[in-house]
Structures are given as C-alpha cells and as structure tokens.
Amino acid sequence: MATTSTSASLAKLRVVPLSCTRQQRRLGFIAAIATIVIWSTYFLSLRSSALSPLSVLEISLFRYVIPAALLCPLLIKRWSKITAVAWPYLLGMIAGAGLPFFLCSAIAMSYTPVAQGSTLMPGVAPFFVTAIAVLVFKQPFERYKKIGLSAILIGVLLLLANSFNQSSSQQLLGQALFLGASLLWAVFTLSARQSGLSPLETAAVITIPNALILVIYVCLNPSHSWGAGQVAIAELLSHMLIQGIIVGLLASCCYSFAISRLGAELSSALGSLTPVLASLLAFGLFAENLDPLTIFGIISTVIGVVIASGYKPSKALA
C-alpha cells in the first residue's frame, strides 16, 4: 500500500502548464517588485542582526513562529488540499524556504557583505532553477539560457575572486553557505510552482512545520543564552516585524503569487534585481565598500539571470 501511495505521489511530478490573463501577469510583476524590495530589507536585517547580540535562534523564532501562529487556522481549514500535494513538493517547500535555507543565509551573513550575499543567493538561484528544470523536468535548454548561465557563472567567479584576493577564508565559507541557500531557494521556487497552492497556503506549509521544530528545540534546550535582553525594545520590535510579518508572511505570499503568474524562471530572474537595491542600501546604511570586482560580479550576475529567463519587455507585455 505504501509503495502504491509513493508511486502515485511521484506520478504527479510533471510540469503543470501555466496559464493566466494579461492582467494577472501584470499583478505578478507587481508582486515580484514588492518581493525585491522586501528581500533587500531582509538582507539588511540579517546583516544588522549579525552585528547585534541577537542569536540566530532568536531571529529564526521571529521568522517562523510569528507567521505560523497567524496561519495555523488556515492550515487546519485547507488541510485536505495541502496534503493532496505530492510529498516531494511539500518537502521542497518546507526545506527550501525553511530552517536549512534560513540558517545557511543567516550564518553566511556574519562572514559576507550584503552586496555579495544578496547576489549569490537570489542572483544564482535562477542558475539552479534552470538546471533542475532541465535535468529533472526534462525542459529544453535553449541557447539564450546557456548564454545567461555563462554570465551568471562569470559573476559568481568574480565575487569569489574577490575573496581569494583578500585571502579571506571566512568570506569563502559565507559564500559557500549562500550558494547552498541559493540551491535550497531554487528547490522551493520549483516546488511552489508545481504545488498549485495559494500564496497563503504556501506560507503555511513553510512556516508551521519549521516553527514546530524550533519550539521543540527550545523546549529541549532551555539553557540557551538569549540576547534579546541586551537589545533595545525598538530594535527588537523592528526585527520581529521585518522577519516575522514582512519577510515571513508578506514576502512569501508575494513571491508565491509571482511564481503562479509568471512561472519559476522569470520570477527567479526578476529576483536578481535584489542585489542592486540591497547593495545601494548597504552602501548608505553600513558604509560597505563596493570594490570593482564586486560591482562587475553583480552586473554580470544580474544580466545573466535576465538573459537565462528569456525575459523580454515586449514579450512580457504581449
């Protein structure tokens, strides 16, 4: 019986056709732009928390427990629809945007500047999205995708060369963790695209299982050293708002909506605009230096993901 159930679930692993109206696509672009703005804030928040007494555990509690508490009624109400989704997609969403993803990005931000982190994670994700689409879903690997992925690779090598020049082993570790987070995010993007769940349902699938894991961990480790007492109330509330509501709930819904209207590859390509905004904000807020290699790496990555997505303004508005 278990084998039959597993076979039935795996049989659902096929590419679901994407069909939507012009108005829905326009809303998808608006949702993608909103996601870019939120992601930029997310990276700055991670950088700020990395420089504060708050631990990664505390930030992760804000990120998952707060939205999970709000979405529990929805999970109960939509339980039958959610559990009807093939289990590989559910697992891909839970891990791809859950604790493995968050821990990789949060720890990496302690070692890596915002400009590099915001490029390596959302910028390289389309590379992994296309690779999985070609290898797993047998999607065609057109010439424009090859050109785009080559530009992405050049951008990543430029960012890595910067660390080699500075002989920074910590930066290399941070970059490796960001690449791991990028792969996980690509898995989430494709899983959300194929699941057919609404944005709020997707957010519930992401946050509630991960929140349960965190709560169990805290209960089993009550002696954890908390840094919240060393942080001003205003700063603490800002982290809770950004991580729990804006990123944990709003960004998940916006990005899931964009995926449902634009598809996985175009949505992830638009996400590559995140490093542009995040780097400018980091330059203004944290005075982070944008050296030539980092600048060229960002430019090459952004151009590459746009080309690899096959995005053309005239095509998008047709």
Protein backbone atom coordinates (compact mmCIF):
# COMPACT_ATOMS: atom_id res chain seq x y z
CA MET A 1 0.00 0.00 0.00
CA ALA A 2 2.85 2.41 0.90
CA THR A 3 4.56 1.66 -2.41
CA THR A 4 1.37 2.39 -4.33
CA SER A 5 0.92 5.69 -2.49
CA THR A 6 4.51 6.71 -3.16
CA SER A 7 4.21 5.83 -6.84
CA ALA A 8 1.02 7.87 -7.09
CA SER A 9 2.73 10.87 -5.50
CA LEU A 10 5.74 10.62 -7.77
CA ALA A 11 3.44 10.34 -10.77
CA LYS A 12 2.31 13.90 -10.01
CA LEU A 13 5.84 15.19 -10.62
CA ARG A 14 5.14 16.64 -14.02
CA VAL A 15 5.26 20.15 -15.38
CA VAL A 16 1.95 21.89 -14.74
CA PRO A 17 1.02 24.24 -17.61
CA LEU A 18 0.93 27.93 -16.67
CA SER A 19 -1.99 29.94 -18.00
CA CYS A 20 -3.08 33.40 -16.89
CA THR A 21 -4.51 36.60 -18.31
CA ARG A 22 -2.59 39.77 -19.16
CA GLN A 23 -3.98 41.43 -16.04
CA GLN A 24 -2.82 38.52 -13.87
CA ARG A 25 0.68 38.74 -15.36
CA ARG A 26 0.76 42.46 -14.60
CA LEU A 27 -0.16 41.70 -10.99
CA GLY A 28 2.59 39.07 -11.00
CA PHE A 29 5.16 41.72 -11.95
CA ILE A 30 3.91 43.99 -9.17
CA ALA A 31 4.22 41.14 -6.68
CA ALA A 32 7.75 40.39 -7.91
CA ILE A 33 8.79 44.04 -7.45
CA ALA A 34 7.34 44.03 -3.93
CA THR A 35 9.33 40.87 -3.22
CA ILE A 36 12.57 42.53 -4.39
CA VAL A 37 12.04 45.45 -2.01
CA ILE A 38 11.28 43.10 0.90
CA TRP A 39 14.25 40.86 0.14
CA SER A 40 16.56 43.87 0.19
CA THR A 41 15.20 44.76 3.62
CA TYR A 42 15.65 41.11 4.64
CA PHE A 43 19.36 41.11 3.82
CA LEU A 44 19.88 44.36 5.68
CA SER A 45 18.00 42.94 8.67
CA LEU A 46 20.18 39.82 8.61
CA ARG A 47 23.28 42.00 8.48
CA SER A 48 22.01 44.14 11.33
CA SER A 49 21.14 41.09 13.46
CA ALA A 50 24.56 39.60 12.75
CA LEU A 51 26.06 42.72 14.30
CA SER A 52 23.69 42.65 17.31
CA PRO A 53 23.52 40.44 20.44
CA LEU A 54 20.56 38.53 18.96
CA SER A 55 21.34 34.89 18.24
CA VAL A 56 20.46 33.04 15.04
CA LEU A 57 17.93 31.02 17.07
CA GLU A 58 16.12 34.18 18.17
CA ILE A 59 15.96 35.58 14.64
CA SER A 60 14.68 32.21 13.34
CA LEU A 61 11.98 32.20 16.01
CA PHE A 62 10.83 35.61 14.78
CA ARG A 63 10.99 34.38 11.18
CA TYR A 64 8.80 31.28 11.57
CA VAL A 65 6.87 31.23 14.85
CA ILE A 66 5.14 34.60 14.39
CA PRO A 67 3.64 33.88 10.93
CA ALA A 68 2.96 30.25 11.93
CA ALA A 69 0.75 31.41 14.80
CA LEU A 70 -1.26 33.52 12.35
CA LEU A 71 -1.54 30.77 9.71
CA CYS A 72 -2.49 27.80 11.91
CA PRO A 73 -6.26 28.24 11.33
CA LEU A 74 -5.67 28.32 7.56
CA LEU A 75 -3.64 25.09 7.68
CA ILE A 76 -6.42 23.32 9.55
CA LYS A 77 -9.06 24.61 7.14
CA ARG A 78 -7.09 23.70 3.98
CA TRP A 79 -5.53 20.50 5.35
CA SER A 80 -7.06 18.18 2.73
CA LYS A 81 -5.93 20.37 -0.17
CA ILE A 82 -2.41 20.77 1.19
CA THR A 83 -1.92 17.08 1.93
CA ALA A 84 -3.08 16.23 -1.61
CA VAL A 85 0.10 17.84 -2.97
CA ALA A 86 2.86 15.39 -3.89
CA TRP A 87 5.14 14.93 -0.86
CA PRO A 88 8.38 15.84 -2.72
CA TYR A 89 6.91 19.29 -3.41
CA LEU A 90 5.80 19.73 0.21
CA LEU A 91 9.25 18.69 1.42
CA GLY A 92 10.86 21.01 -1.13
CA MET A 93 8.87 23.97 0.20
CA ILE A 94 9.45 23.13 3.88
CA ALA A 95 13.23 22.74 3.48
CA GLY A 96 13.78 25.09 0.54
CA ALA A 97 12.42 28.16 2.36
CA GLY A 98 12.62 26.74 5.88
CA LEU A 99 15.27 26.31 8.56
CA PRO A 100 18.01 24.82 6.32
CA PHE A 101 17.68 27.82 4.00
CA PHE A 102 17.42 30.37 6.80
CA LEU A 103 20.34 29.01 8.82
CA CYS A 104 22.60 28.98 5.75
CA SER A 105 21.77 32.59 4.91
CA ALA A 106 21.82 33.89 8.50
CA ILE A 107 25.19 32.30 9.35
CA ALA A 108 26.66 33.34 6.00
CA MET A 109 25.72 36.97 6.60
CA SER A 110 28.09 37.00 9.60
CA TYR A 111 31.01 36.44 7.21
CA THR A 112 29.90 38.06 3.96
CA PRO A 113 28.98 41.65 2.96
CA VAL A 114 25.40 42.39 1.94
CA ALA A 115 26.43 43.06 -1.67
CA GLN A 116 27.84 39.54 -2.12
CA GLY A 117 25.15 37.77 -0.11
CA SER A 118 22.28 39.42 -1.94
CA THR A 119 23.93 38.49 -5.26
CA LEU A 120 24.87 34.90 -4.53
CA MET A 121 21.51 33.86 -3.08
CA PRO A 122 18.71 35.34 -5.26
CA GLY A 123 21.11 36.02 -8.14
CA VAL A 124 22.36 32.46 -8.59
CA ALA A 125 19.02 30.80 -7.80
CA PRO A 126 17.90 31.01 -11.49
CA PHE A 127 21.02 29.01 -12.40
CA PHE A 128 19.84 26.21 -10.13
CA VAL A 129 16.20 26.62 -11.22
CA THR A 130 17.15 26.14 -14.87
CA ALA A 131 19.48 23.23 -14.07
CA ILE A 132 16.77 21.39 -12.12
CA ALA A 133 14.18 22.15 -14.80
CA VAL A 134 16.45 20.66 -17.48
CA LEU A 135 17.74 17.64 -15.52
CA VAL A 136 14.61 16.70 -13.54
CA PHE A 137 11.69 18.01 -15.59
CA LYS A 138 13.40 17.50 -18.98
CA GLN A 139 12.76 21.07 -20.07
CA PRO A 140 14.58 22.29 -23.23
CA PHE A 141 17.94 24.00 -22.70
CA GLU A 142 17.76 26.83 -25.22
CA ARG A 143 20.72 28.89 -26.43
CA TYR A 144 19.68 32.03 -24.52
CA LYS A 145 19.71 30.03 -21.29
CA LYS A 146 23.25 28.84 -21.99
CA ILE A 147 24.39 32.42 -22.58
CA GLY A 148 22.64 33.63 -19.45
CA LEU A 149 24.02 30.87 -17.25
CA SER A 150 27.52 31.57 -18.55
CA ALA A 151 27.16 35.20 -17.48
CA ILE A 152 25.95 34.05 -14.05
CA LEU A 153 29.00 31.80 -13.70
CA ILE A 154 31.30 34.71 -14.59
CA GLY A 155 29.59 36.87 -11.97
CA VAL A 156 30.00 34.23 -9.26
CA LEU A 157 33.68 33.72 -10.14
CA LEU A 158 34.27 37.48 -9.90
CA LEU A 159 32.73 37.52 -6.42
CA LEU A 160 34.79 34.51 -5.36
CA ALA A 161 37.95 36.04 -6.85
CA ASN A 162 37.44 38.99 -4.52
CA SER A 163 37.73 36.66 -1.53
CA PHE A 164 40.76 34.92 -2.98
CA ASN A 165 42.44 38.29 -3.41
CA GLN A 166 41.71 39.17 0.20
CA SER A 167 42.71 35.68 1.42
CA SER A 168 39.54 35.56 3.49
CA SER A 169 38.59 32.03 4.47
CA GLN A 170 35.59 33.36 6.37
CA GLN A 171 34.25 35.06 3.27
CA LEU A 172 34.69 31.85 1.29
CA LEU A 173 32.71 29.98 3.95
CA GLY A 174 29.99 32.62 3.82
CA GLN A 175 29.82 32.43 0.04
CA ALA A 176 29.60 28.64 0.11
CA LEU A 177 26.72 28.86 2.58
CA PHE A 178 24.96 31.42 0.39
CA LEU A 179 25.30 29.14 -2.63
CA GLY A 180 23.76 26.33 -0.57
CA ALA A 181 20.91 28.67 0.40
CA SER A 182 20.51 29.58 -3.29
CA LEU A 183 20.12 25.92 -4.23
CA LEU A 184 17.53 25.42 -1.49
CA TRP A 185 15.64 28.51 -2.70
CA ALA A 186 15.59 27.13 -6.24
CA VAL A 187 14.08 23.89 -4.92
CA PHE A 188 11.43 25.92 -3.10
CA THR A 189 10.69 28.02 -6.21
CA LEU A 190 10.06 24.97 -8.40
CA SER A 191 8.14 23.14 -5.67
CA ALA A 192 5.86 26.15 -5.08
CA ARG A 193 5.33 26.49 -8.84
CA GLN A 194 4.29 22.84 -9.19
CA SER A 195 2.24 22.55 -5.98
CA GLY A 196 -0.72 24.63 -7.14
CA LEU A 197 -1.18 26.05 -3.64
CA SER A 198 -2.27 29.63 -2.99
CA PRO A 199 0.27 32.12 -1.58
CA LEU A 200 -1.16 31.87 1.95
CA GLU A 201 -1.25 28.08 1.78
CA THR A 202 2.38 28.07 0.64
CA ALA A 203 3.33 30.35 3.55
CA ALA A 204 1.57 27.99 5.98
CA VAL A 205 3.45 24.98 4.58
CA ILE A 206 6.75 26.85 5.02
CA THR A 207 6.30 28.34 8.46
CA ILE A 208 4.27 25.93 10.60
CA PRO A 209 6.46 22.77 10.35
CA ASN A 210 9.62 24.83 10.86
CA ALA A 211 8.07 26.67 13.80
CA LEU A 212 7.23 23.34 15.44
CA ILE A 213 10.84 22.19 15.04
CA LEU A 214 12.08 25.41 16.64
CA VAL A 215 9.65 25.20 19.56
CA ILE A 216 10.65 21.59 20.24
CA TYR A 217 14.33 22.54 20.10
CA VAL A 218 13.84 25.41 22.58
CA CYS A 219 11.94 23.13 24.96
CA LEU A 220 14.76 20.55 24.82
CA ASN A 221 17.44 23.23 25.29
CA PRO A 222 16.08 25.65 27.92
CA SER A 223 19.58 26.84 28.88
CA HIS A 224 20.13 28.66 25.60
CA SER A 225 21.76 32.07 26.01
CA TRP A 226 19.29 34.77 24.88
CA GLY A 227 20.42 38.12 23.56
CA ALA A 228 17.02 39.82 23.43
CA GLY A 229 17.57 41.33 26.86
CA GLN A 230 20.58 43.24 25.56
CA VAL A 231 18.69 44.84 22.67
CA ALA A 232 16.57 47.99 22.79
CA ILE A 233 12.83 47.39 22.59
CA ALA A 234 12.52 49.40 19.37
CA GLU A 235 15.25 47.34 17.66
CA LEU A 236 13.75 44.08 18.92
CA LEU A 237 10.31 45.00 17.61
CA SER A 238 11.79 46.00 14.25
CA HIS A 239 13.43 42.56 13.87
CA MET A 240 10.16 40.87 14.82
CA LEU A 241 8.24 42.97 12.31
CA ILE A 242 10.71 42.52 9.45
CA GLN A 243 11.46 38.81 9.96
CA GLY A 244 8.04 37.65 11.17
CA ILE A 245 5.49 39.70 9.26
CA ILE A 246 7.19 41.40 6.31
CA VAL A 247 9.54 38.56 5.29
CA GLY A 248 7.89 35.54 6.90
CA LEU A 249 4.37 36.31 5.70
CA LEU A 250 4.23 39.12 3.16
CA ALA A 251 7.30 38.20 1.08
CA SER A 252 6.29 34.53 0.96
CA CYS A 253 2.86 35.48 -0.34
CA CYS A 254 4.18 38.00 -2.89
CA TYR A 255 6.81 35.62 -4.28
CA SER A 256 4.40 32.68 -4.42
CA PHE A 257 1.88 34.87 -6.27
CA ALA A 258 4.57 35.98 -8.73
CA ILE A 259 5.52 32.34 -9.37
CA SER A 260 1.88 31.41 -10.03
CA ARG A 261 1.53 34.21 -12.60
CA LEU A 262 4.99 34.44 -14.20
CA GLY A 263 6.47 30.98 -13.73
CA ALA A 264 9.53 29.84 -11.78
CA GLU A 265 12.29 31.01 -14.12
CA LEU A 266 11.01 34.53 -14.77
CA SER A 267 10.18 35.09 -11.09
CA SER A 268 13.65 33.99 -10.00
CA ALA A 269 15.19 36.13 -12.76
CA LEU A 270 13.39 39.23 -11.52
CA GLY A 271 14.66 38.40 -8.05
CA SER A 272 18.19 39.01 -9.35
CA LEU A 273 17.46 42.73 -9.13
CA THR A 274 17.67 42.35 -5.35
CA PRO A 275 21.47 42.85 -5.14
CA VAL A 276 21.23 46.17 -6.94
CA LEU A 277 18.85 47.64 -4.38
CA ALA A 278 20.39 45.83 -1.39
CA SER A 279 23.91 46.93 -2.28
CA LEU A 280 22.86 50.57 -2.61
CA LEU A 281 21.06 50.43 0.73
CA ALA A 282 24.03 48.68 2.39
CA PHE A 283 26.37 51.34 0.99
CA GLY A 284 24.21 54.04 2.57
CA LEU A 285 23.44 52.34 5.89
CA PHE A 286 26.52 50.21 6.65
CA ALA A 287 29.09 52.09 4.52
CA GLU A 288 30.02 48.82 2.80
CA ASN A 289 32.61 49.31 0.09
CA LEU A 290 31.66 48.31 -3.44
CA ASP A 291 35.00 47.32 -4.98
CA PRO A 292 35.32 46.87 -8.78
CA LEU A 293 35.22 43.04 -8.69
CA THR A 294 32.03 43.08 -6.62
CA ILE A 295 30.41 45.64 -8.91
CA PHE A 296 31.28 43.69 -12.08
CA GLY A 297 30.19 40.45 -10.40
CA ILE A 298 26.80 41.94 -9.55
CA ILE A 299 26.35 43.36 -13.05
CA SER A 300 27.30 40.09 -14.76
CA THR A 301 25.01 38.05 -12.47
CA VAL A 302 22.03 40.35 -12.99
CA ILE A 303 22.47 40.39 -16.78
CA GLY A 304 22.93 36.62 -16.82
CA VAL A 305 19.77 35.76 -14.93
CA VAL A 306 17.68 38.11 -17.06
CA ILE A 307 19.02 36.52 -20.27
CA ALA A 308 18.63 32.98 -18.88
CA SER A 309 14.97 33.62 -18.07
CA GLY A 310 14.22 34.57 -21.67
CA TYR A 311 12.61 37.76 -20.42
CA LYS A 312 11.89 40.50 -22.96
CA PRO A 313 9.81 43.60 -22.16
CA SER A 314 7.83 43.29 -25.38
CA LYS A 315 7.23 39.61 -24.75
CA ALA A 316 6.11 40.22 -21.17
CA LEU A 317 3.54 42.81 -22.22
CA ALA A 318 2.20 40.84 -25.17
